[in-house]
Structures are given as structure tokens and as C-alpha cells.
Coordinates of C-alpha atoms in Angstrom, one line a residue:
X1 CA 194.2 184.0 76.2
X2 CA 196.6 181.4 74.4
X3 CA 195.4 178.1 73.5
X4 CA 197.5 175.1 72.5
X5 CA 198.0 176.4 68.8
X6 CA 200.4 178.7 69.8
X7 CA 203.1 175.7 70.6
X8 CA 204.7 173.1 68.7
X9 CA 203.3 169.8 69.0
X10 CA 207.1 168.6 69.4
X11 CA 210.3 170.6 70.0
X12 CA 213.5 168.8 68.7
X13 CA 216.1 168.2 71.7
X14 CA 219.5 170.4 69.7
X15 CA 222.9 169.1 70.5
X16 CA 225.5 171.0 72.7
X17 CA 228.3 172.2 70.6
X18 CA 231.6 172.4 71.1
X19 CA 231.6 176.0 71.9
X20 CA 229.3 175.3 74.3
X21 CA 230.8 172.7 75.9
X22 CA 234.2 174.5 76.6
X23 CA 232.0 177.2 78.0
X24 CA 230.1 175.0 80.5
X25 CA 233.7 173.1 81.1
X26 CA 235.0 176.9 81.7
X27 CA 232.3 177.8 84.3
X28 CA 232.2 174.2 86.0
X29 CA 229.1 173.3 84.9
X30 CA 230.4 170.0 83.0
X31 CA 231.9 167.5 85.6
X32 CA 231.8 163.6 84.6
X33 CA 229.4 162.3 86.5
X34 CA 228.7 158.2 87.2
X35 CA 225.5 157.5 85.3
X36 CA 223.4 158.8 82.3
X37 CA 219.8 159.1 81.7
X38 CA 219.9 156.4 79.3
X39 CA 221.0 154.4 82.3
X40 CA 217.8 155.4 84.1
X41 CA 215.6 153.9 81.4
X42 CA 216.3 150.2 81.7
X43 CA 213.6 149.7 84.8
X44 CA 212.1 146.9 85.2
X45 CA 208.3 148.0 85.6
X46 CA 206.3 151.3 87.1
X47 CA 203.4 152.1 89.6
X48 CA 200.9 155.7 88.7
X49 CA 202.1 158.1 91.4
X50 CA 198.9 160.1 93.0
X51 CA 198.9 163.1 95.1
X52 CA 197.1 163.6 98.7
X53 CA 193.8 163.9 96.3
X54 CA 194.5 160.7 94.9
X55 CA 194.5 162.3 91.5
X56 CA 197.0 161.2 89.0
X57 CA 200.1 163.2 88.9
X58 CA 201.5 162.0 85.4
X59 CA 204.8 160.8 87.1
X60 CA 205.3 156.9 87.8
X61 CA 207.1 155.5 90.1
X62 CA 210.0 153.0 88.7
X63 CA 212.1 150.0 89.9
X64 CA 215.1 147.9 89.1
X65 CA 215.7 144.1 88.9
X66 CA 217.9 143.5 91.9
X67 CA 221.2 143.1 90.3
X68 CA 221.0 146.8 88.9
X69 CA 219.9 148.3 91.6
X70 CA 222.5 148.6 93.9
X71 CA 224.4 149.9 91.4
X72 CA 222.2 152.4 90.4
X73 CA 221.3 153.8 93.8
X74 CA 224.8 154.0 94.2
X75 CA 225.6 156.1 91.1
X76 CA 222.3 158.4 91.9
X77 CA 224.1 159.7 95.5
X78 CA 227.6 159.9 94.1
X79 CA 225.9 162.3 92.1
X80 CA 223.8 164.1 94.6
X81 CA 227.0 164.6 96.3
X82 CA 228.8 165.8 93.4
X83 CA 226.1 168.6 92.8
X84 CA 225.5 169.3 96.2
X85 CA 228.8 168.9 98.1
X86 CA 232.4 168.0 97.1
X87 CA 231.5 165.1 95.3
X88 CA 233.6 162.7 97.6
X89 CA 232.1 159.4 99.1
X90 CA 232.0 160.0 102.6
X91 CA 228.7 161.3 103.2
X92 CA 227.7 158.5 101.4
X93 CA 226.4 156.4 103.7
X94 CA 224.3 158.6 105.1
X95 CA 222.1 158.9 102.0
X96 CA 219.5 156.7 100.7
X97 CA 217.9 157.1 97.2
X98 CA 213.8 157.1 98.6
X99 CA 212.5 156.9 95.2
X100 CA 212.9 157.3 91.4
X101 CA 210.0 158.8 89.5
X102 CA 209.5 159.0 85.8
X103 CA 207.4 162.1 84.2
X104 CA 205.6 161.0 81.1
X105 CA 204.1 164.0 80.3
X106 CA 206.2 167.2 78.5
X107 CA 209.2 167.3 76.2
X108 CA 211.8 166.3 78.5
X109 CA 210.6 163.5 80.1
X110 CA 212.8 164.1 83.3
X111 CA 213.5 161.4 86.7
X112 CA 213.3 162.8 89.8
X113 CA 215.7 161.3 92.3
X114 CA 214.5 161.7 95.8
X115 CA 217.6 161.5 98.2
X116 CA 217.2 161.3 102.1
X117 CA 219.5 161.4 104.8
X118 CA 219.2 158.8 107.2
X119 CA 220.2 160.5 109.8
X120 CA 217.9 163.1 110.4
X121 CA 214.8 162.0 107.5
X122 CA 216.0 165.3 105.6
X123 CA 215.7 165.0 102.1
X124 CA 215.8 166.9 98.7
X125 CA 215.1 165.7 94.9
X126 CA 217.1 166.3 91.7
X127 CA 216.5 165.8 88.3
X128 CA 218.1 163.7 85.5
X129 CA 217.1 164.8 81.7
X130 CA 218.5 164.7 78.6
X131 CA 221.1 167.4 77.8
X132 CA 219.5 169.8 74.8
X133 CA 220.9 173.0 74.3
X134 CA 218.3 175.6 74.4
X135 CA 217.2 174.0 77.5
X136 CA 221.0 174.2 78.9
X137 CA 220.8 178.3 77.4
X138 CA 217.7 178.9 79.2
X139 CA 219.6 177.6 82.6
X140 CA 222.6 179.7 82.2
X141 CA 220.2 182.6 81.1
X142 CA 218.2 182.4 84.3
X143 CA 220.9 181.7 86.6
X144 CA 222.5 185.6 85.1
X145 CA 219.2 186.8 84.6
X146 CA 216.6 186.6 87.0
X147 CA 216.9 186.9 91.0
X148 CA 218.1 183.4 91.6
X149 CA 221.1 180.8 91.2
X150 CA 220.7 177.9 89.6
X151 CA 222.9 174.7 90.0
X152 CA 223.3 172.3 87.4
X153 CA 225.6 169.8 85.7
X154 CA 226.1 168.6 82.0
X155 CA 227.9 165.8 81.1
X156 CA 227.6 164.2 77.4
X157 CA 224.5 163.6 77.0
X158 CA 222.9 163.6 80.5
X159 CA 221.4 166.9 82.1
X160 CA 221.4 166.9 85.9
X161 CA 219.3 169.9 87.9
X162 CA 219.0 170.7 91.1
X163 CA 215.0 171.2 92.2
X164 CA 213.4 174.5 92.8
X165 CA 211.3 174.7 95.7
X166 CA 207.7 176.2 95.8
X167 CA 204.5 175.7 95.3
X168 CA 203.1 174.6 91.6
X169 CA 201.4 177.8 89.7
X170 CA 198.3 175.3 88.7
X171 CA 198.4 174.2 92.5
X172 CA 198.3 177.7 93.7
X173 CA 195.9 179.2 91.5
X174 CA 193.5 176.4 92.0
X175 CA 193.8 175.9 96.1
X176 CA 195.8 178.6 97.7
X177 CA 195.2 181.9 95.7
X178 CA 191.3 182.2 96.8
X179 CA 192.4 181.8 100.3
X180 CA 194.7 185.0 100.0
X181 CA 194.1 188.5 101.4
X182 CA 193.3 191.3 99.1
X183 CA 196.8 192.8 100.1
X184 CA 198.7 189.8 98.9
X185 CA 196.9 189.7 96.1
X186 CA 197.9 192.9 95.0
X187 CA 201.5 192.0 95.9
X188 CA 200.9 188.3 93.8
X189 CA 199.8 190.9 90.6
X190 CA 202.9 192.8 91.0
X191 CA 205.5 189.7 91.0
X192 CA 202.8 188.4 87.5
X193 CA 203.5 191.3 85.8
X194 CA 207.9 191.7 86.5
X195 CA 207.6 187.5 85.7
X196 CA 205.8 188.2 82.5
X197 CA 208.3 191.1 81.3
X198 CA 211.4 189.2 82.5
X199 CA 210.4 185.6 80.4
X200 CA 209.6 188.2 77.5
X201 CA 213.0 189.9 78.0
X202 CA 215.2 186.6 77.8
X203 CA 212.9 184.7 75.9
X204 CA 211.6 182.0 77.7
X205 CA 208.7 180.8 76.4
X206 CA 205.6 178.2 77.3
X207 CA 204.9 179.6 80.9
X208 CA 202.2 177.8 81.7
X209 CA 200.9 177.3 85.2
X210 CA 202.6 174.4 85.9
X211 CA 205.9 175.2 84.8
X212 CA 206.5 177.9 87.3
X213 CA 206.5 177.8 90.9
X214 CA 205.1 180.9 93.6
X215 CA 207.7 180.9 96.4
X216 CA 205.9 182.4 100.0
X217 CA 208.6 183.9 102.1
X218 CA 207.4 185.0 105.8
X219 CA 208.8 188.5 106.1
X220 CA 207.5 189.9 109.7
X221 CA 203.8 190.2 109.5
X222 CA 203.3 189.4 106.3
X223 CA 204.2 187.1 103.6
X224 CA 206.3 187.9 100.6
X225 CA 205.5 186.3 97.4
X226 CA 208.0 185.3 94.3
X227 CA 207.6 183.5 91.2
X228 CA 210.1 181.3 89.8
X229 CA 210.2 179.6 86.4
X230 CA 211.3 175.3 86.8
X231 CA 211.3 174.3 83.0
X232 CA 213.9 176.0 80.3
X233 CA 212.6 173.8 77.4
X234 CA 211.3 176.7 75.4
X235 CA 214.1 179.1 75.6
X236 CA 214.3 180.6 71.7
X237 CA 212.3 178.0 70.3
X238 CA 208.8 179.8 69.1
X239 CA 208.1 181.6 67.3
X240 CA 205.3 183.6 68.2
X241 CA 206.1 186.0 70.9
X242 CA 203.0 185.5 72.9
X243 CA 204.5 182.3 73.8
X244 CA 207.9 184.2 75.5
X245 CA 204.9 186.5 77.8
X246 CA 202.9 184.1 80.5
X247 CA 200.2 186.6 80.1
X248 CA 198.3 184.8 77.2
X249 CA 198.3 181.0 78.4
X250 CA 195.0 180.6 79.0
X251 CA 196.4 178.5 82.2
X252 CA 197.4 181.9 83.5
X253 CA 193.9 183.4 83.2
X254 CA 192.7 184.0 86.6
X255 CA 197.0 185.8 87.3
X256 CA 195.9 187.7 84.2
X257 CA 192.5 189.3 85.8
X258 CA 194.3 189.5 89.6
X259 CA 196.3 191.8 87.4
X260 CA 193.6 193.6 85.8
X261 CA 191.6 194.0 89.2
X262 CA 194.5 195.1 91.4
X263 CA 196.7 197.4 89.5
X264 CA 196.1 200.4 87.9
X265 CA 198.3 201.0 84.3
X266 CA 200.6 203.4 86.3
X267 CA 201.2 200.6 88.0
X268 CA 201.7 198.2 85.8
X269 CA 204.3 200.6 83.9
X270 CA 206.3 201.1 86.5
X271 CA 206.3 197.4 87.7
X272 CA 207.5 196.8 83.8
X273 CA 210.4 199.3 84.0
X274 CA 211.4 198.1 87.6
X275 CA 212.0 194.7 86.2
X276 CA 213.9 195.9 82.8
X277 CA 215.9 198.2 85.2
X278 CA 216.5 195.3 87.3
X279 CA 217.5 193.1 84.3
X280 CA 220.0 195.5 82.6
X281 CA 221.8 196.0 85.4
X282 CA 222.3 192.2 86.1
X283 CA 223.5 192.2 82.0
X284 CA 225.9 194.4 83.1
X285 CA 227.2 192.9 86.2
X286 CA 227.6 189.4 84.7
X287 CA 228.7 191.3 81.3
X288 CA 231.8 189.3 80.5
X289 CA 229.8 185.6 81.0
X290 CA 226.9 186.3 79.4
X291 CA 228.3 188.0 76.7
X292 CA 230.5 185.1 76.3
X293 CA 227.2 182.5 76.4
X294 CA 225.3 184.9 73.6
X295 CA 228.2 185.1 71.5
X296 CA 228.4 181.1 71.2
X297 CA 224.6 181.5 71.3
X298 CA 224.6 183.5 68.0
X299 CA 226.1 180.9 66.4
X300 CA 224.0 178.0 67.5
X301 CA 221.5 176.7 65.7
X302 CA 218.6 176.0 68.6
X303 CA 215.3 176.7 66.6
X304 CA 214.1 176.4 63.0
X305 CA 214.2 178.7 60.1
X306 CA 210.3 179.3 59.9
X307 CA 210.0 180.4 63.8
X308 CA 213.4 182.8 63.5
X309 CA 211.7 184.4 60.7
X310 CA 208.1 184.8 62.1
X311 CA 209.7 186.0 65.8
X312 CA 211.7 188.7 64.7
X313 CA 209.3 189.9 62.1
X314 CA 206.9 190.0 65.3
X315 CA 209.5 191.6 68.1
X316 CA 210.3 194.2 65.1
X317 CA 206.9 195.2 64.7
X318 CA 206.8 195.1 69.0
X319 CA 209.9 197.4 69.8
X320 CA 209.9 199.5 66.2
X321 CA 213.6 198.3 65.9
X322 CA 214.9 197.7 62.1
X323 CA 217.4 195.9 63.2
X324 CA 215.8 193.2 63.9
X325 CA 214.8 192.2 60.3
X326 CA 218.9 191.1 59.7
X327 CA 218.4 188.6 62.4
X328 CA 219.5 185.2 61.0
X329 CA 219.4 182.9 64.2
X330 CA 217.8 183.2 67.8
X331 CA 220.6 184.3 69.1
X332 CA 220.9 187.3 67.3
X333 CA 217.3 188.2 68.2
X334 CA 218.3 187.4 71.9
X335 CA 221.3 189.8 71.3
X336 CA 219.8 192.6 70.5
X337 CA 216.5 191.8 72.9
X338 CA 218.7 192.2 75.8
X339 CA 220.8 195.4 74.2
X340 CA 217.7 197.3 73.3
X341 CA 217.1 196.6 77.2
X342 CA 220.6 197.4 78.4
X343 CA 220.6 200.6 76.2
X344 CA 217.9 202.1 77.2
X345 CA 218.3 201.7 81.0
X346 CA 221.8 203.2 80.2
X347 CA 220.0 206.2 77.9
X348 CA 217.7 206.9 80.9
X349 CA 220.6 206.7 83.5
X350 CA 222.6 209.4 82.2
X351 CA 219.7 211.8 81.2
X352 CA 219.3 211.5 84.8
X353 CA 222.8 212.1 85.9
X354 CA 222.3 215.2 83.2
X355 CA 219.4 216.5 84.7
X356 CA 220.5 216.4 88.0
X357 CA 223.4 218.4 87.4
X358 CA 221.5 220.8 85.6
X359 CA 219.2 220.9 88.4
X360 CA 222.3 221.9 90.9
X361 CA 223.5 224.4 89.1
X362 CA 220.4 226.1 89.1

């Protein structure tokens, strides 16, 4: 297991650059938007938020003086309704901003907007952070990547993303995964081990319990069970590549031995190349976008010198791969991560398509 050494005490926020930017303009990801987080940070005083256990959740509860408020609740569903419809007023006044909640624990020190409508008590939350580039790589990465869309906006300096629902990691491991049949825990191993080789992949790092999400999906008789990163802070930061694989937090310890008492190393294989399978072929169905995004990538400056040169000494001595010792940014490292993977699913393809043939002729 991982222990806190592993991570940087502090990870610089890194500014979008103007590459970047015409990319995220390009895609519609940057849309001007009526408030900024800086905005957010002028209230007036805070209450400790506490779950159903009455335990402290590290998020407080904020408030305005009056004379902002109006003008801030009002900004807040403009912008709900630019992110999750066509960004007109007239659904407007069916919205009320329930709450505004301040995380004071982590790098990115989000707010969480909760937004209900009036009408019919529904509600939903997004999050306002500040924009940092590796953060807004590790969005774009995931949304190509992994089995999921993500929605999002970027605007100067303000980071707006829409919440992903499920069930906290450290919440589930601690209440819900004892509680779980033997056949879902076999099925909760599986999803561990394609989560642990997909973060690896791309290069998200600091996996943690609680900065994922297990998302139960009733499928006939039984239920289906997915897990989803919710924090890109760490994407090409580290250095050390045990921080890119969720298999050596010590956080993830009790995922770790569900893996070790359910599968067998057959399976486990298989379950590895399933998921690089699975991520090579997204690579090339999004090829054009994402090569786009890891071109500007390679020439963006998102980590420092001392971690570029420990990781790809590390992923070099991982994969056998010269190449990686010419690596002079994270983006070059993410480059050829994600070629080594495309290549080989490409190498095994057509030995297939070979073989076959060779197998019909015979």
C-alpha cells in the first residue's frame, strides 16, 4: 500500500494556454458565463456541514450579506441553465439556488451549488473551481477516454462541472461493501481492476477512495456495478507511477484484497486487456480530438521537471520502451502511453485477421 509520501504536499494550479483555450472555444467547452469563483469567495460567514452520522463532512455551508445575494443566486442559475439547457432565462424562475457549500479540504477547494426546481423539489448540484490546466486535461481525457461524458465549462479563470452521481468509494467500502453478495463482489473486483488499468493508461493519478464514485445500476435480477473517477487534479502531475494505479493507496486496501480473494490471475489478465482493448479503440474513434488535445498537451507545461524525469524513467523501466527516455514534458509521456496502447491492440488485431485467414484456407 501507498502512504501519503507518494503525493505532493501542494500541486501548483498551471494556467490554460492559449492553445488550449482555442481548443476548448473549438469544442464549446468555453462559453462566458455570469460569475467567477473569485465571486464566490466574498461570503459573509459559514456553518460545518454534517452528514446523517453527524460527522463532519469537511464542506461548510456559506452565506451572503443581503445586498449580494440576490445577485449571486441569480448568476448561479443562469449558469445552471447555461450548462444544463440553452442557457436562456426562462426556466429561470423555476429554480432556486438551495445552498452553497465550500470544501476546505483538497487542492481545488471547489463550491457546490445545489439547484432545485420549485416545481417538482427535483434538484442537482454543480461545481465552481478554479480553472487549472491539467485538471481541465484530465476532463477532456476522461470524457474521450473512459465510458462516460463529461460536461463542463471554462471561462477565464473559473472552472464550472457538472456532478457525477454515485456513491463515495470511502462511503462504500466502509458501509455498503460488507453488505454485498459474494457474486457482486466478484463483479466489484472486476470493475477495480479495468479502473486501476484505465487511470494508469491516461494517467490520472491520486485515486484515493474518496475521489471516485461506485455507480449501482439495477439490471434485471441483479445489480451492475461501475466505478467512476470525480477529481482530475492529478492528471500528469506525479511523478511516481504508483500514484496513476488506485491499487497502492492504502485507502483502496480492502478493493485491493476483494481483488486478491475473487479473481484468479487469468482473470485479472484478461480483465487488463479488455480495458486496454476497450481504450484503444475509443483513441481511435475520437482520433482527430484527442490527438488535437495531446498535441497542444505536448507542449504545455503542466508538471515540473523533477517528476517528468522520475515518471518516465519509471514507465520505461514498466513497458521496456526506450523511447521513453527522450520524453521532455508529460505530454510526450502521455503520447506515447496511449500509442504503446493503441499499437498493440492494432498489432494483435491484424495477427488475428491473419490467422483467421490462414485458418480458412486450411
Amino acid at each position: 500500500m501507498a502512504d501519503e509520501k507518494l503525493m505532493s504536499k501542494k500541486k501548483p494550479a498551471y494556467p490554460v494556454s492559449e492553445k488550449l483555450d482555442r481548443y476548448l472555444d473549438h469544442y464549446n467547452r468555453k462559453i462566458e458565463i455570469p460569475i467567477f469563483y473569485d465571486d464566490l469567495l466574498r461570503f459573509a460567514g459559514s456553518v460545518v456541514v454534517y452528514d446523517d452520522n453527524d460527522e463532519d463532512t469537511l464542506w461548510v455551508r456559506v452565506y451572503y450579506e443581503d445586498h449580494e445575494r440576490q445577485e449571486i443566486d441569480v448568476s448561479l442559475k443562469k449558469v445552471y441553465s447555461i450548462l444544463h439547457s440553452d442557457g436562456s432565462d426562462r426556466i429561470m424562475e423555476y429554480l432556486n439556488v438551495d445552498a452553497v457549500d465550500y470544501c476546505t479540504f483538497g487542492n481545488s477547494k471547489p463550491f457546490r451549488i445545489k439547484i432545485r426546481n420549485i416545481l417538482n423539489d427535483n434538484f442537482t448540484y454543480f461545481y465552481v473551481k478554479k480553472t487549472d490546466a491539467s485538471r481541465v486535461y484530465g476532463l477532456e481525457l476522461e470524457h474521450m477516454l473512459s465510458p462516460y461524458n463529461l460536461n463542463f465549462l471554462v471561462y477565464k479563470d473559473t472552472l464550472i462541472e457538472e456532478h457525477i452521481a454515485g456513491i463515495p468509494g470511502d462511503v462504500f467500502i466502509k458501509e455498503m461493501l460488507p453488505k454485498c453478495t459474494e457474486s457482486e463482489k466478484a463483479q466489484l473486483a472486476k470493475e477495480f481492476v479495468k479502473f486501476n488499468e484505465r487511470c494508469m493508461i491516461r494517467l490520472l493519478g491520486d485515486m484515493r477512495s474518496y475521489n471516485y464514485v461506485i455507480v449501482p445500476t439495477h439490471d434485471f435480477d441483479h445489480v451492475v456495478y461501475k466505478i467512476r473517477a470525480i477529481d482530475f487534479d492529478q492528471q500528469c502531475f506525479e511523478g511516481k507511477l504508483k500514484v496513476y494505479r488506485p491499487q497502492f493507496f492504502k485507502e483502496n486496501y480492502l478493493m485491493v484484497e476483494l481483488v486478491r480473494e475473487k479473481l484468479q490471475k487469468y482473470s485479472v489478465d484478461q480483465y487488463k486487456v479488455e480495458e486496454r482493448s476497450i481504450v484503444a479503440k475509443r483513441i481511435i474513434s475520437s482520433e482527430d480530438r484527442i490527438e488535437q488535445l495531446i498535441d497542444i498537451c505536448r507542449e504545455d507545461s503542466i508538471s515540473l521537471d523533477k517528476h517528468v524525469e522520475m515518471l518516465r524513467s519509471e514507465i520505461q523501466a514498466f513497458i521496456l520502451d526506450m523511447k521513453f527516455k527522450q520524453c521532455k514534458n508529460m505530454g510526450e509521456i502521455l503520447t506515447l502511453g496511449l500509442d504503446f496502447v493503441k499499437r498493440n491492440y492494432e498489432n494483435v488485431s491484424m495477427k488475428q485477421i491473419i490467422e483467421n485467414k490462414i485458418d480458412i484456407k486450411s
